Short mmCIF file of C-alpha atoms in Angstrom, two decimals:
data_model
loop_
_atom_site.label_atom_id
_atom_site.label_comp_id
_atom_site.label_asym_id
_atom_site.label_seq_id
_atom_site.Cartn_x
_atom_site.Cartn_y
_atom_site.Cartn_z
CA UNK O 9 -27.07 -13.83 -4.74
CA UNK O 10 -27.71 -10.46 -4.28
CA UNK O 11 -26.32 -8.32 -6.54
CA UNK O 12 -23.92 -5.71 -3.84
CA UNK O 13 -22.83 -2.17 -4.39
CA UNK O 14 -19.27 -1.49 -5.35
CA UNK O 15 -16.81 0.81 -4.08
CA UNK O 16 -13.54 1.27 -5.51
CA UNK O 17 -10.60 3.65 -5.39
CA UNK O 18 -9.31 5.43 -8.24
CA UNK O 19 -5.28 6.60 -7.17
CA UNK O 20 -4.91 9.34 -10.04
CA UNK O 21 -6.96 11.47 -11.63
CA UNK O 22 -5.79 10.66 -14.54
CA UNK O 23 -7.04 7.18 -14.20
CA UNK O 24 -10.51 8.35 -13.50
CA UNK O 25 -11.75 7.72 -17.35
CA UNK O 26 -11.02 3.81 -16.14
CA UNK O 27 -13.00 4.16 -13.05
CA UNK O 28 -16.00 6.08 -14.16
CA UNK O 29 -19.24 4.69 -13.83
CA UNK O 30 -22.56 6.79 -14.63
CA UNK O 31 -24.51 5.89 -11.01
CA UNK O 32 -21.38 6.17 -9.05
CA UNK O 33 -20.90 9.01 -6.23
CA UNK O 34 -17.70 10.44 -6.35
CA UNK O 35 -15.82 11.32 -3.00
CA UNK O 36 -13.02 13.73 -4.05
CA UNK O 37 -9.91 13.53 -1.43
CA UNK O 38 -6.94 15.29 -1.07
CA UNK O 39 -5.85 15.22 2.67
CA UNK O 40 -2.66 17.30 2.37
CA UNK O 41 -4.29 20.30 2.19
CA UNK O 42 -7.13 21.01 -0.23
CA UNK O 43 -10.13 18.75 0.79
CA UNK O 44 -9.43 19.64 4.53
CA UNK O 45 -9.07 23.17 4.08
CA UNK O 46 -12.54 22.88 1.96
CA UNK O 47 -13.98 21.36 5.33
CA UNK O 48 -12.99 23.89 7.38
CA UNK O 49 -14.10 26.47 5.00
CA UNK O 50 -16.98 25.46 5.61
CA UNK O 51 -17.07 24.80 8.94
CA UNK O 52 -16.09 28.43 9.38
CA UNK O 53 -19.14 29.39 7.39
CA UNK O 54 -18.08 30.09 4.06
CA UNK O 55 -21.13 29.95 1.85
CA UNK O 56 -19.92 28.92 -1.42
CA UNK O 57 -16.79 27.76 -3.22
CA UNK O 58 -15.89 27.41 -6.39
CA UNK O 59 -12.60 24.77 -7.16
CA UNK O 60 -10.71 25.93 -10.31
CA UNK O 61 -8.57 24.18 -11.92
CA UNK O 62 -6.14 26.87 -13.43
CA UNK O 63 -4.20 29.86 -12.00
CA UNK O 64 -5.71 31.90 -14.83
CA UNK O 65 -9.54 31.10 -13.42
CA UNK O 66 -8.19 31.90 -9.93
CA UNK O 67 -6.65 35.32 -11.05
CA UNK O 68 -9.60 36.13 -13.38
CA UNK O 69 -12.01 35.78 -10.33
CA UNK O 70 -9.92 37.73 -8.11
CA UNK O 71 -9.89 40.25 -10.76
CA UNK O 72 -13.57 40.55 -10.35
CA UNK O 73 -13.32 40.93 -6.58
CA UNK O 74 -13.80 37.46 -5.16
CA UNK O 75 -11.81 36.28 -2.64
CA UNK O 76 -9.48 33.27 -3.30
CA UNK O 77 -7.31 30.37 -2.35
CA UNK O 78 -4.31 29.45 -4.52
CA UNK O 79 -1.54 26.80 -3.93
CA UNK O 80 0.90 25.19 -6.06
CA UNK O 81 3.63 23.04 -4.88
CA UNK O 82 2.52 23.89 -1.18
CA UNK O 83 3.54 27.02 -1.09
CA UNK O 84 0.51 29.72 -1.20
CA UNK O 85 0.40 32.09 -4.50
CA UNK O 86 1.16 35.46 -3.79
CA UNK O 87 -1.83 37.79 -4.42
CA UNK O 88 -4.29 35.83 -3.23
CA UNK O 89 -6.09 35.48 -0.08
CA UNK O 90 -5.51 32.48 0.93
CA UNK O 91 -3.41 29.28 -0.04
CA UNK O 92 -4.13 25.87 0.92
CA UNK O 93 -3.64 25.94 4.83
CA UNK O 94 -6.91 24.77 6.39
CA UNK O 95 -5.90 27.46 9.26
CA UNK O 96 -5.76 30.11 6.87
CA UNK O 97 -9.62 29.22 6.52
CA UNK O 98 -10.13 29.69 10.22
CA UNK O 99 -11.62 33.37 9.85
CA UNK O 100 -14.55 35.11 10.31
CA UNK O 101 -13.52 37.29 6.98
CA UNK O 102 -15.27 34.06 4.95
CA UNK O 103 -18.52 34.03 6.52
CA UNK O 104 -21.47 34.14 4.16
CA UNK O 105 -18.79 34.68 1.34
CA UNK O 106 -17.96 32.71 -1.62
CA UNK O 107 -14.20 31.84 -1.93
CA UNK O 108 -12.38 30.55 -5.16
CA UNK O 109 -9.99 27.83 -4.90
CA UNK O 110 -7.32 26.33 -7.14
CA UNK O 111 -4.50 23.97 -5.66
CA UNK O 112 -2.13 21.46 -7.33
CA UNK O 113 -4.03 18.37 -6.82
CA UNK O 114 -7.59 18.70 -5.47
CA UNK O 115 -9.15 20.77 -7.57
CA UNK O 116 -7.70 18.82 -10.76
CA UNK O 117 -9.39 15.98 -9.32
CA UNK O 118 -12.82 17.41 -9.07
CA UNK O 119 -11.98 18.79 -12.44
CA UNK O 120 -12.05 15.39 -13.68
CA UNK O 121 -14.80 13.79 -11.75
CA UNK O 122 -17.23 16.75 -12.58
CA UNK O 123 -19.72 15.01 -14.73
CA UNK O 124 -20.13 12.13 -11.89
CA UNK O 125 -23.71 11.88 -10.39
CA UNK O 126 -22.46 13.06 -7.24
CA UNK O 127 -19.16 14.83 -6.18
CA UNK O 128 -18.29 15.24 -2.66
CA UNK O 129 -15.64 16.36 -0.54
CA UNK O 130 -13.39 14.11 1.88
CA UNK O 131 -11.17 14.18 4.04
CA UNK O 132 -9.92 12.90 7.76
CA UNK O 133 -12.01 15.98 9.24
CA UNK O 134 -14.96 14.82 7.96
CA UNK O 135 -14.81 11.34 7.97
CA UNK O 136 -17.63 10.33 9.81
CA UNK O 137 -20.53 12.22 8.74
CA UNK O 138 -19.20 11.32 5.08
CA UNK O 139 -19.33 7.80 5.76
CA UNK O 140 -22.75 7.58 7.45
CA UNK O 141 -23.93 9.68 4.38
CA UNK O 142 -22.38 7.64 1.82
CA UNK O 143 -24.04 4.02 3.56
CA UNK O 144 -27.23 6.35 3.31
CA UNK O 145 -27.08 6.31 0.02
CA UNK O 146 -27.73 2.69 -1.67
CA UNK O 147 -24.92 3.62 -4.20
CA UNK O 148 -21.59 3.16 -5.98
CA UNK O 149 -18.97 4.73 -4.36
CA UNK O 150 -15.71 5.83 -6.34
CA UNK O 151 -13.48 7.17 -4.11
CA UNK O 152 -11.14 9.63 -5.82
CA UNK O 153 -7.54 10.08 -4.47
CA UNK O 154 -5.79 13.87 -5.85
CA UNK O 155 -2.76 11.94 -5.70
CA UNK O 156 0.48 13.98 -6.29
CA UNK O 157 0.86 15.67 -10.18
CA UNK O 158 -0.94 11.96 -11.16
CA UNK O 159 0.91 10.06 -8.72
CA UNK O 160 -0.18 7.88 -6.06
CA UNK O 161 0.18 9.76 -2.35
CA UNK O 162 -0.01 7.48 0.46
CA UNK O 163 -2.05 10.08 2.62
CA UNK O 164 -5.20 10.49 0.18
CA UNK O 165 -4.79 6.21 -0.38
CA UNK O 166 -4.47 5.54 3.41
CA UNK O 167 -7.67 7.84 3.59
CA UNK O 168 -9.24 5.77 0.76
CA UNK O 169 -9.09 2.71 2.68
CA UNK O 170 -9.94 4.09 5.98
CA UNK O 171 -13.51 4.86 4.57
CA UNK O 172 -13.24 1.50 2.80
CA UNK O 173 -13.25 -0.06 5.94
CA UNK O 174 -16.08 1.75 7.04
CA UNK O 175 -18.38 1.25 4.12
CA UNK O 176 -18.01 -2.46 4.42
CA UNK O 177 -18.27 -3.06 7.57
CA UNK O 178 -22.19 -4.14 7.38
CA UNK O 179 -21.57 -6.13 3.91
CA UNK O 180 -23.23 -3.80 1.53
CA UNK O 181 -20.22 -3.46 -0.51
CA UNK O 182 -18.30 -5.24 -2.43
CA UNK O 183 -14.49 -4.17 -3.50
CA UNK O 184 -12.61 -3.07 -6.39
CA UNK O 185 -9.19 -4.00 -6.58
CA UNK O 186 -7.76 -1.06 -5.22
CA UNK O 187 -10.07 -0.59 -2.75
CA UNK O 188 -9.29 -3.08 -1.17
CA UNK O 189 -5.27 -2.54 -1.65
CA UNK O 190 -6.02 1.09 -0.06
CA UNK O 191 -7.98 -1.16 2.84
CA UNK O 192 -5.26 -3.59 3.39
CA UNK O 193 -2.64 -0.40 3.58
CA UNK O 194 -4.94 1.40 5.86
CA UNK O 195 -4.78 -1.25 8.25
CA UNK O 196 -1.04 -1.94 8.11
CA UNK O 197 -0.89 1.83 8.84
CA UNK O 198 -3.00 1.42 11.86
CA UNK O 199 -0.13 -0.84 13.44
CA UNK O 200 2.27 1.43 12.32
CA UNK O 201 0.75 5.22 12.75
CA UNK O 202 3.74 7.46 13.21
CA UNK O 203 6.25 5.81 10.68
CA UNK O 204 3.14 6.37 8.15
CA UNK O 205 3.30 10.11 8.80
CA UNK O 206 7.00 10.41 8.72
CA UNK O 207 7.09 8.16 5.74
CA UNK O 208 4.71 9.80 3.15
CA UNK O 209 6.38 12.33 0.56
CA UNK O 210 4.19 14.77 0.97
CA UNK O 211 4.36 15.01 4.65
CA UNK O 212 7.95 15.55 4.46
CA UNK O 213 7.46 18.01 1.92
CA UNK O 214 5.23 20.66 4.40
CA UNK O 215 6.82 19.87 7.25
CA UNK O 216 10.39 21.27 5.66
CA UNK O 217 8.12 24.09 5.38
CA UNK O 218 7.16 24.10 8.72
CA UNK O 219 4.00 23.04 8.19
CA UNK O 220 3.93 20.10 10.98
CA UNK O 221 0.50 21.91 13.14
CA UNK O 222 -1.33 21.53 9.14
CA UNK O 223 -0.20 18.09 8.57
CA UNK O 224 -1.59 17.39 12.66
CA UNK O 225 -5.01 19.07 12.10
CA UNK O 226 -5.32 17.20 8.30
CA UNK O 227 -4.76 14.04 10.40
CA UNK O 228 -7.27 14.68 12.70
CA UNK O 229 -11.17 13.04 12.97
CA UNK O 230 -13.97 14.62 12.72
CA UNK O 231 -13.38 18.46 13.05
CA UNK O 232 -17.00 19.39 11.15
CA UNK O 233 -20.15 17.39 10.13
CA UNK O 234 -20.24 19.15 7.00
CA UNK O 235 -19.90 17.87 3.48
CA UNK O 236 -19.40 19.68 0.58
CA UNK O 237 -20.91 18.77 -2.68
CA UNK O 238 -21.00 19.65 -6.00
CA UNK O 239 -23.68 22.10 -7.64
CA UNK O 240 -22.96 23.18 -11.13
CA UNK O 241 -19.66 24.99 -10.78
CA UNK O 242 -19.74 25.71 -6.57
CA UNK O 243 -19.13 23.72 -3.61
CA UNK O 244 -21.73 24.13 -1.42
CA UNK O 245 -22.60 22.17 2.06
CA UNK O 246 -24.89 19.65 1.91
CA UNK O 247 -28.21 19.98 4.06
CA UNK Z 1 24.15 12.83 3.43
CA UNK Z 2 24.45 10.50 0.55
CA UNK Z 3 22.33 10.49 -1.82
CA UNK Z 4 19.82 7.75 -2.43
CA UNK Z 5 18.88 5.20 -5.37
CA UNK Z 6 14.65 5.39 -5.75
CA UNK Z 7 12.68 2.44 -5.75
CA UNK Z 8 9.14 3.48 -6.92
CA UNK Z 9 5.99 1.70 -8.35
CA UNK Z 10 3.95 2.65 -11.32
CA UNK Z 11 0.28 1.38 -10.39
CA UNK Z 12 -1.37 0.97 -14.40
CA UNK Z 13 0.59 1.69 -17.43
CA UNK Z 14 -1.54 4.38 -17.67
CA UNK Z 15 0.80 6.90 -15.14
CA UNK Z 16 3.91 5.68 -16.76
CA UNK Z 17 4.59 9.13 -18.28
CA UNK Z 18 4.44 10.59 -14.66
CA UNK Z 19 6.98 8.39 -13.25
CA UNK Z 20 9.15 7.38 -15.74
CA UNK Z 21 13.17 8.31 -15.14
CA UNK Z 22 15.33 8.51 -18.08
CA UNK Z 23 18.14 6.27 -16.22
CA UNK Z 24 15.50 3.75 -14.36
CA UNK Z 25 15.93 0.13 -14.62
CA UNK Z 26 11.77 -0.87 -15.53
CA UNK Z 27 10.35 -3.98 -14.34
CA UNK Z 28 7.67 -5.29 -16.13
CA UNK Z 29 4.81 -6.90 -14.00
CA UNK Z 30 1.63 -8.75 -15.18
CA UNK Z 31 1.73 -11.43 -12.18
CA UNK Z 32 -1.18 -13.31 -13.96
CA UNK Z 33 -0.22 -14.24 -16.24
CA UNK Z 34 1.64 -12.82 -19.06
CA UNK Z 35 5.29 -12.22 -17.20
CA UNK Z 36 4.92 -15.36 -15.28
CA UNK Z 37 4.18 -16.90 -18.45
CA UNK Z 38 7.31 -15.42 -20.39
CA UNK Z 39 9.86 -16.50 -17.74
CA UNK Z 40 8.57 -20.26 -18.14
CA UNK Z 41 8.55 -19.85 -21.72
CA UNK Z 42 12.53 -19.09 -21.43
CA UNK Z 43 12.87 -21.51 -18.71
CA UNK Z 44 11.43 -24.38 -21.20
CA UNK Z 45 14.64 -23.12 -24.07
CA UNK Z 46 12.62 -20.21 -26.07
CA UNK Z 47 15.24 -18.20 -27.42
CA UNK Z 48 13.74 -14.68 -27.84
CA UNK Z 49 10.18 -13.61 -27.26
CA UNK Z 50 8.49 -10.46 -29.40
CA UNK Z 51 6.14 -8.92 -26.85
CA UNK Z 52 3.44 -6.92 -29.49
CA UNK Z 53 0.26 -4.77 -28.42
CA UNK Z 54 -2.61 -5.74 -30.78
CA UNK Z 55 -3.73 -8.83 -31.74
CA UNK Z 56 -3.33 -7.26 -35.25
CA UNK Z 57 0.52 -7.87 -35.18
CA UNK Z 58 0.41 -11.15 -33.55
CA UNK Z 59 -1.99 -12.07 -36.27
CA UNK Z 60 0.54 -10.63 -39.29
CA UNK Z 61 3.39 -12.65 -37.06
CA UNK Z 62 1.56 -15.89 -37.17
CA UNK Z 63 0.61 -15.25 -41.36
CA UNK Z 64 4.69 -15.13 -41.32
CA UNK Z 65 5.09 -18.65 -39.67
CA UNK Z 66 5.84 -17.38 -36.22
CA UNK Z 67 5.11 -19.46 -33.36
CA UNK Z 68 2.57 -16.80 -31.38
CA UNK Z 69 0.37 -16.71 -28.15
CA UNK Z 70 -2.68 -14.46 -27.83
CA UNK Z 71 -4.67 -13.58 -25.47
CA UNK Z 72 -7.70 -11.42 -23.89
CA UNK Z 73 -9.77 -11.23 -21.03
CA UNK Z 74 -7.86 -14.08 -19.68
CA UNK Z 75 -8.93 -16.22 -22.73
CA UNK Z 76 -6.37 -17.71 -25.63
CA UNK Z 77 -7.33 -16.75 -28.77
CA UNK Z 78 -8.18 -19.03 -31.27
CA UNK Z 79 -6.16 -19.85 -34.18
CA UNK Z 80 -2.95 -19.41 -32.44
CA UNK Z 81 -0.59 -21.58 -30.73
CA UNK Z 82 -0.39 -20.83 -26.52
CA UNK Z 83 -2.23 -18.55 -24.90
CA UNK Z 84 -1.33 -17.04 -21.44
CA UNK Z 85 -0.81 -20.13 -19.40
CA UNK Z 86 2.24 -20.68 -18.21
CA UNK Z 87 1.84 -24.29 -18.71
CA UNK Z 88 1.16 -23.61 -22.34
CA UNK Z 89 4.67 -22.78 -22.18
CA UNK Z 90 6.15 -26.18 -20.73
CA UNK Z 91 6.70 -27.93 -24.07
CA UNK Z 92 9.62 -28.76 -26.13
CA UNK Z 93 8.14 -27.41 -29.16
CA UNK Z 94 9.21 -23.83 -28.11
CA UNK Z 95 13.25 -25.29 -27.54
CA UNK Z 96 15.38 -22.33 -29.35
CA UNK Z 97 12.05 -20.91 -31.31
CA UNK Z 98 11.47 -17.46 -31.21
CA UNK Z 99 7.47 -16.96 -30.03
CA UNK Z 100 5.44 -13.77 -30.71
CA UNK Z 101 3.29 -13.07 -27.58
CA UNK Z 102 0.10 -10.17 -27.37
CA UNK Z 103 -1.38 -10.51 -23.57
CA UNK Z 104 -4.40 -7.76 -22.41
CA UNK Z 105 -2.47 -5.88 -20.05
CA UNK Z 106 1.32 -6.87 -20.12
CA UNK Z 107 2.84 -6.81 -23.42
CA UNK Z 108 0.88 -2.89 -22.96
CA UNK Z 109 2.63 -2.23 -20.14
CA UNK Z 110 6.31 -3.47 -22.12
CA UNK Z 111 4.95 -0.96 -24.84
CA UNK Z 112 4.94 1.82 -22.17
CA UNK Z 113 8.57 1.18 -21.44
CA UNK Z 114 9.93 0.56 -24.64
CA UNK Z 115 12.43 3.38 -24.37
CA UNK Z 116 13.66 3.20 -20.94
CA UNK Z 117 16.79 2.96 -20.13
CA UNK Z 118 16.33 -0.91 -19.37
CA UNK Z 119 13.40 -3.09 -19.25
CA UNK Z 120 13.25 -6.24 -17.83
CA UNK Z 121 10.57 -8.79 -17.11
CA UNK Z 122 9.20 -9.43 -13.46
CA UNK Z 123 6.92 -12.56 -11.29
CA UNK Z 124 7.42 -14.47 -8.44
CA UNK Z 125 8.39 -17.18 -10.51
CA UNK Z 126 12.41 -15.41 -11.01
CA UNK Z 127 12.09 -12.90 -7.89
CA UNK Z 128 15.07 -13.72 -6.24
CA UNK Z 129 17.40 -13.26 -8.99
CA UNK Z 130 15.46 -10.29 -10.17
CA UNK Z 131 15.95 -8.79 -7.01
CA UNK Z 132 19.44 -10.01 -6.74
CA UNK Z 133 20.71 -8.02 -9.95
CA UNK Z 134 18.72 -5.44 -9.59
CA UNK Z 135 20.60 -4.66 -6.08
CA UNK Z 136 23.96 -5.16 -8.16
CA UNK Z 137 23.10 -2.10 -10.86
CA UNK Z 138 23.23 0.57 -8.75
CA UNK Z 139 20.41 2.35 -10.63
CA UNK Z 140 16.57 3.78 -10.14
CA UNK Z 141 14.22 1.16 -10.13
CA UNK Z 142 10.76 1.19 -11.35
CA UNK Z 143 8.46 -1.27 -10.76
CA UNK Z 144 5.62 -1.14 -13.44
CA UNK Z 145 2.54 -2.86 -12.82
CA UNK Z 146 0.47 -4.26 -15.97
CA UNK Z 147 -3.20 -3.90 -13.48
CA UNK Z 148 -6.30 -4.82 -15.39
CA UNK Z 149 -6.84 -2.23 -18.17
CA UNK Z 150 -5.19 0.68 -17.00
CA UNK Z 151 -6.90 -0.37 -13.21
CA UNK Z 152 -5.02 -1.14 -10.25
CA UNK Z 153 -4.64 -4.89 -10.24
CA UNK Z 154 -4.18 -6.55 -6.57
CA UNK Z 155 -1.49 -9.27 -7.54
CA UNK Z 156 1.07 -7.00 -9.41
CA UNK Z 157 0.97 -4.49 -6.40
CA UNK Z 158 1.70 -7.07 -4.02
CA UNK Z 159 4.52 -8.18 -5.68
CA UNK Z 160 5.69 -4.80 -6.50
CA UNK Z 161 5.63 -4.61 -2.68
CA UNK Z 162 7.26 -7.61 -2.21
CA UNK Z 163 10.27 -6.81 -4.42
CA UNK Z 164 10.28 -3.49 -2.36
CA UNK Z 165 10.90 -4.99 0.65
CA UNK Z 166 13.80 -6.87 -0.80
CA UNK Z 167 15.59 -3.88 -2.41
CA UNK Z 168 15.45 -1.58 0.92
CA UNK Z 169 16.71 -4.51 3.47
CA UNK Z 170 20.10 -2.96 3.03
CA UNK Z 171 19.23 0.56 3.22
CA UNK Z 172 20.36 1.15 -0.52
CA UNK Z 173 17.16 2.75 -1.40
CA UNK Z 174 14.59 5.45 -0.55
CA UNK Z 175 10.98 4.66 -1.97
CA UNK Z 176 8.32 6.77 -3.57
CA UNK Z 177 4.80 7.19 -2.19
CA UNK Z 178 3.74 4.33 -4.42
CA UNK Z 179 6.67 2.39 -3.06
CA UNK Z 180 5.65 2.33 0.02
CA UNK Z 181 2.00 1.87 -0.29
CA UNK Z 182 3.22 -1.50 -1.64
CA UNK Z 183 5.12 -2.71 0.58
CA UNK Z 184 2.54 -2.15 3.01
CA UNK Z 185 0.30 -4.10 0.99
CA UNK Z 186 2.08 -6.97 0.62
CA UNK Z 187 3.10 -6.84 4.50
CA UNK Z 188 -0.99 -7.01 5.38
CA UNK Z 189 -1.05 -9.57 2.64
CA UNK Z 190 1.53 -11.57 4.33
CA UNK Z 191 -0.19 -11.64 7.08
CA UNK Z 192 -3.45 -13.01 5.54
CA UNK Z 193 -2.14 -14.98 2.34
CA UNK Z 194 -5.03 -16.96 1.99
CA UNK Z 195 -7.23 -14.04 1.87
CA UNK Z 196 -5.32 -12.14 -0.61
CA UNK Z 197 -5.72 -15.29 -3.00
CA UNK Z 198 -9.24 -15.75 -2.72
CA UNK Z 199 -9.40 -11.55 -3.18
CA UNK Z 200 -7.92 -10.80 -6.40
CA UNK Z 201 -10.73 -9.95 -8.85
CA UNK Z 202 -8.48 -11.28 -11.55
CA UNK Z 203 -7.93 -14.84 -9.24
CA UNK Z 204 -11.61 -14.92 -9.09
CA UNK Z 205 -12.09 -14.58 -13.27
CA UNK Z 206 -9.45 -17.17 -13.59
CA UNK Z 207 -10.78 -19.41 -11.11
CA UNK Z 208 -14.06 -19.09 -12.74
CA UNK Z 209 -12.56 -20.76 -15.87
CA UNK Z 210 -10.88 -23.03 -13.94
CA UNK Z 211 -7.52 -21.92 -13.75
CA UNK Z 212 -6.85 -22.46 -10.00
CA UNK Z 213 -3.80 -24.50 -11.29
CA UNK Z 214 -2.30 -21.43 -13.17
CA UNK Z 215 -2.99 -19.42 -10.00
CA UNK Z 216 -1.03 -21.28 -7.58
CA UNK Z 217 1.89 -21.53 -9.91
CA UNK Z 218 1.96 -17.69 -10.29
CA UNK Z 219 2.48 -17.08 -6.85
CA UNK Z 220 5.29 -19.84 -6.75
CA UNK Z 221 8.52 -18.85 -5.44
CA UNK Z 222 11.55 -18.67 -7.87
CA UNK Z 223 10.80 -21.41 -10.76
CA UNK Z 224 14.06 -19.91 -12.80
CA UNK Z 225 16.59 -17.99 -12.28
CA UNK Z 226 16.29 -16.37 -15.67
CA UNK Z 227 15.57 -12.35 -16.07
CA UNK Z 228 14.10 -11.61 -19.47
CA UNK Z 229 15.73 -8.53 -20.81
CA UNK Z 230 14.14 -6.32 -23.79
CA UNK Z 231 16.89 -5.92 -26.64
CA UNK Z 232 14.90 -4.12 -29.38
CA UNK Z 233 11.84 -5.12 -30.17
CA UNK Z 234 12.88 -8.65 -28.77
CA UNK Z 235 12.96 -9.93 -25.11
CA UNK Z 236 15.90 -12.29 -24.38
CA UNK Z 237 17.39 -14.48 -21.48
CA UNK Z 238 19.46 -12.05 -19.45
CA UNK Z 239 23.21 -13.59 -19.83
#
C-alpha cells in the first residue's frame, strides 16, 4: 500500500511540541480575529507583516515608527494603530507598508510553529486558495488551531476540519486523530450552522462587544486568494 | 440569571494547567484501556488500586510483593502480573488485593489531577452511574482525557462528549468550548458508530495485536456501577 500523506490538527499551541514533524507545513489559524485580519491585510495591500508575540516587541517597533496591530482579550491596545478587527485593516493607509502584529492567540501560535518547513496563514477568508495550495503540495499538513490562552476554541477547530474535509476528499491523506475529530465536528456543525455561532465562547465574547459585523465577515468564504507565509521574521503573500 | 455549573473537557493531560478549577470534580478518561480496565478490576473485588507514572515505581511496587500491571504502547510488560486488558482483570486472584497499575497515558493523566478537588475514574463501562452522581454534586466538572501521549485521542473525546450530553439534558450546566466540540463529536459519531470504531488510530494498533475483543468491551455500556474515587495516593470503590 501506498504509503499516504498525513494531516492532523494540533488544538493548542502548547501541544505543538507533540505534533511537530520536520516535513510538515504548518497552517496557522485563528478565525476570531488574527488570521482573518492577516488576510485582509493583505488583501488591502499591506506588503509585509511581522507577528510578535509580546506587547514589549509590539511597543518597541512602534517606537521605531512602524505601524502596528495589538489585541489582547479582544479589546484593541491603546496606542497602537490597529487591534485585531479585520475592518480596521480595510485602509488604504497600509498599502505598500509593513505592519506589526501581536494578538492573544495567533501570533503565539506562529510563535511556536516558527521552525516548521512551512508556516502559513488560514482562515475562513481564505479557505479555498489555501486548500488548493496545500493539495499542491505533496506534503504533511499540521493544521495549527490558536485556540484560546491554550484552550481548545470551537471556531479555529470547526475551521480545522472544514479544510480536513477538503484535503481528503481525493484520498491523498490520511488522518490524525484529531483531524478527524475536528472533521466529524465540522460536519455536525454543517447541520447545525447558527447554534455553532451562538454557541462558541469566543463568539459570545465579541459580540458583547458589539463585534457581531467581525464575527460575520470572519465567517465568511473566500474574501482574498492570498496566503500569507512565513519568511524569516515577516509575513509576506505568497506568489 | 442564575448562575451556571461548567462542564468542560481537557483534550491531553498536557492543557490540564489551563483548565484546571480549584473546586472541579476531575474525571479521569483513558477509554482504551487503562480506566476501563480499573473499573473491571474493582468490579472483579480489588480493594484499592495505586495508579503510578513510571514503570520505575511499579517495578519498586512489585520488588515489595505488590500485585502490579504495566503497560506501554498498548503492550503488558513483562515480568509483571496484568497488563491493560480489562480481561486481565476478571480473575479471583485480585478478590480484596490491592494492585499497583502504570498505563502509557492514564495513570499520567491521574498524575495531572492529583490535587484536584476530586478525582474520579471514567469509561463506558460505569457511565451511567458516573453521570448519575456527578449530576447529584452540584459542582464543576472536568472531563480529562488521557489521548495518546499528550495527542488528542478519538475514543476519550467521544466519550467526554457523550458524558456531556448527559450532564446538560437538564439544563444544569453551561459547557466550555472543548465541551461542546465533544459533544458534537460524539453526536456525528452516533450517527456513524461503525465508522468511528474502525477510525480510532489507537482501535487500529490494538486491533493489529489482536485485541478486537478488548475493543468491543470498552465501548460496552455500563458493566458496573462502581465509580473509582482517588483517596491519596490510592483509588478506591466510591461507597
Amino acid at each position: 500500500m501506498e504509503k499516504k500523506l498525513i494531516v492532523d490538527v494540533c488544538l493548542s499551541p502548547q501541544l505543538y511540541p507533540a505534533y511537530q514533524k520536520e516535513d510538515s507545513i504548518v497552517v496557522v489559524i485563528d478565525v476570531l480575529r488574527a488570521t482573518s485580519a492577516m488576510c485582509t491585510a493583505f488583501e488591502f495591500g499591506v506588503e509585509k507583516m511581522i507577528p510578535v508575540a509580546t506587547l514589549e516587541e509590539a511597543t518597541e517597533y512602534k517606537k521605531n515608527g512602524f505601524l502596528v496591530g495589538a489585541e489582547r482579550n479582544g479589546i484593541a491596545i491603546e496606542g497602537f494603530d490597529f487591534g485585531n478587527s479585520p475592518y480596521s485593516y480595510m485602509t488604504e493607509n497600509i498599502k505598500g507598508k509593513t505592519v506589526v502584529i501581536s494578538t492573544t492567540n495567533g501570533t503565539q501560535a506562529i510563535e511556536a510553529a516558527r521552525d516548521a518547513y512551512k508556516v502559513v496563514i488560514g482562515a475562513f477568508t481564505n479557505i479555498t486558495s489555501l486548500c488548493d495550495w496545500l493539495l499542491s503540495q505533496n506534503r504533511n499538513v499540521l493544521l495549527l488551531c490558536s485556540g484560546w490562552k491554550n484552550r481548545l476554541n470551537l471556531e479555529d477547530s470547526v475551521f480545522a476540519g472544514a479544510v480536513t474535509e477538503r484535503l481528503i476528499k481525493n484520498n491523498a491523506y490520511q488522518t490524525g486523530d484529531a483531524a478527524l475529530a475536528a472533521l466529524f465536528l465540522y460536519q455536525q456543525t454543517q447541520q447545525s450552522q447558527v447554534k455553532f455561532f451562538h454557541s462558541s465562547s469566543h463568539s459570545k465574547r465579541l459580540a458583547a462587544m458589539g463585534l457581531k459585523k467581525d464575527i460575520k465577515y470572519c465567517f465568511s468564504l473566500d474574501k482574498t486568494q492570498i496566503i500569507p507565509i512565513l519568511e524569516g521574521k515577516y509575513l509576506v503573500k505568497m506568489e
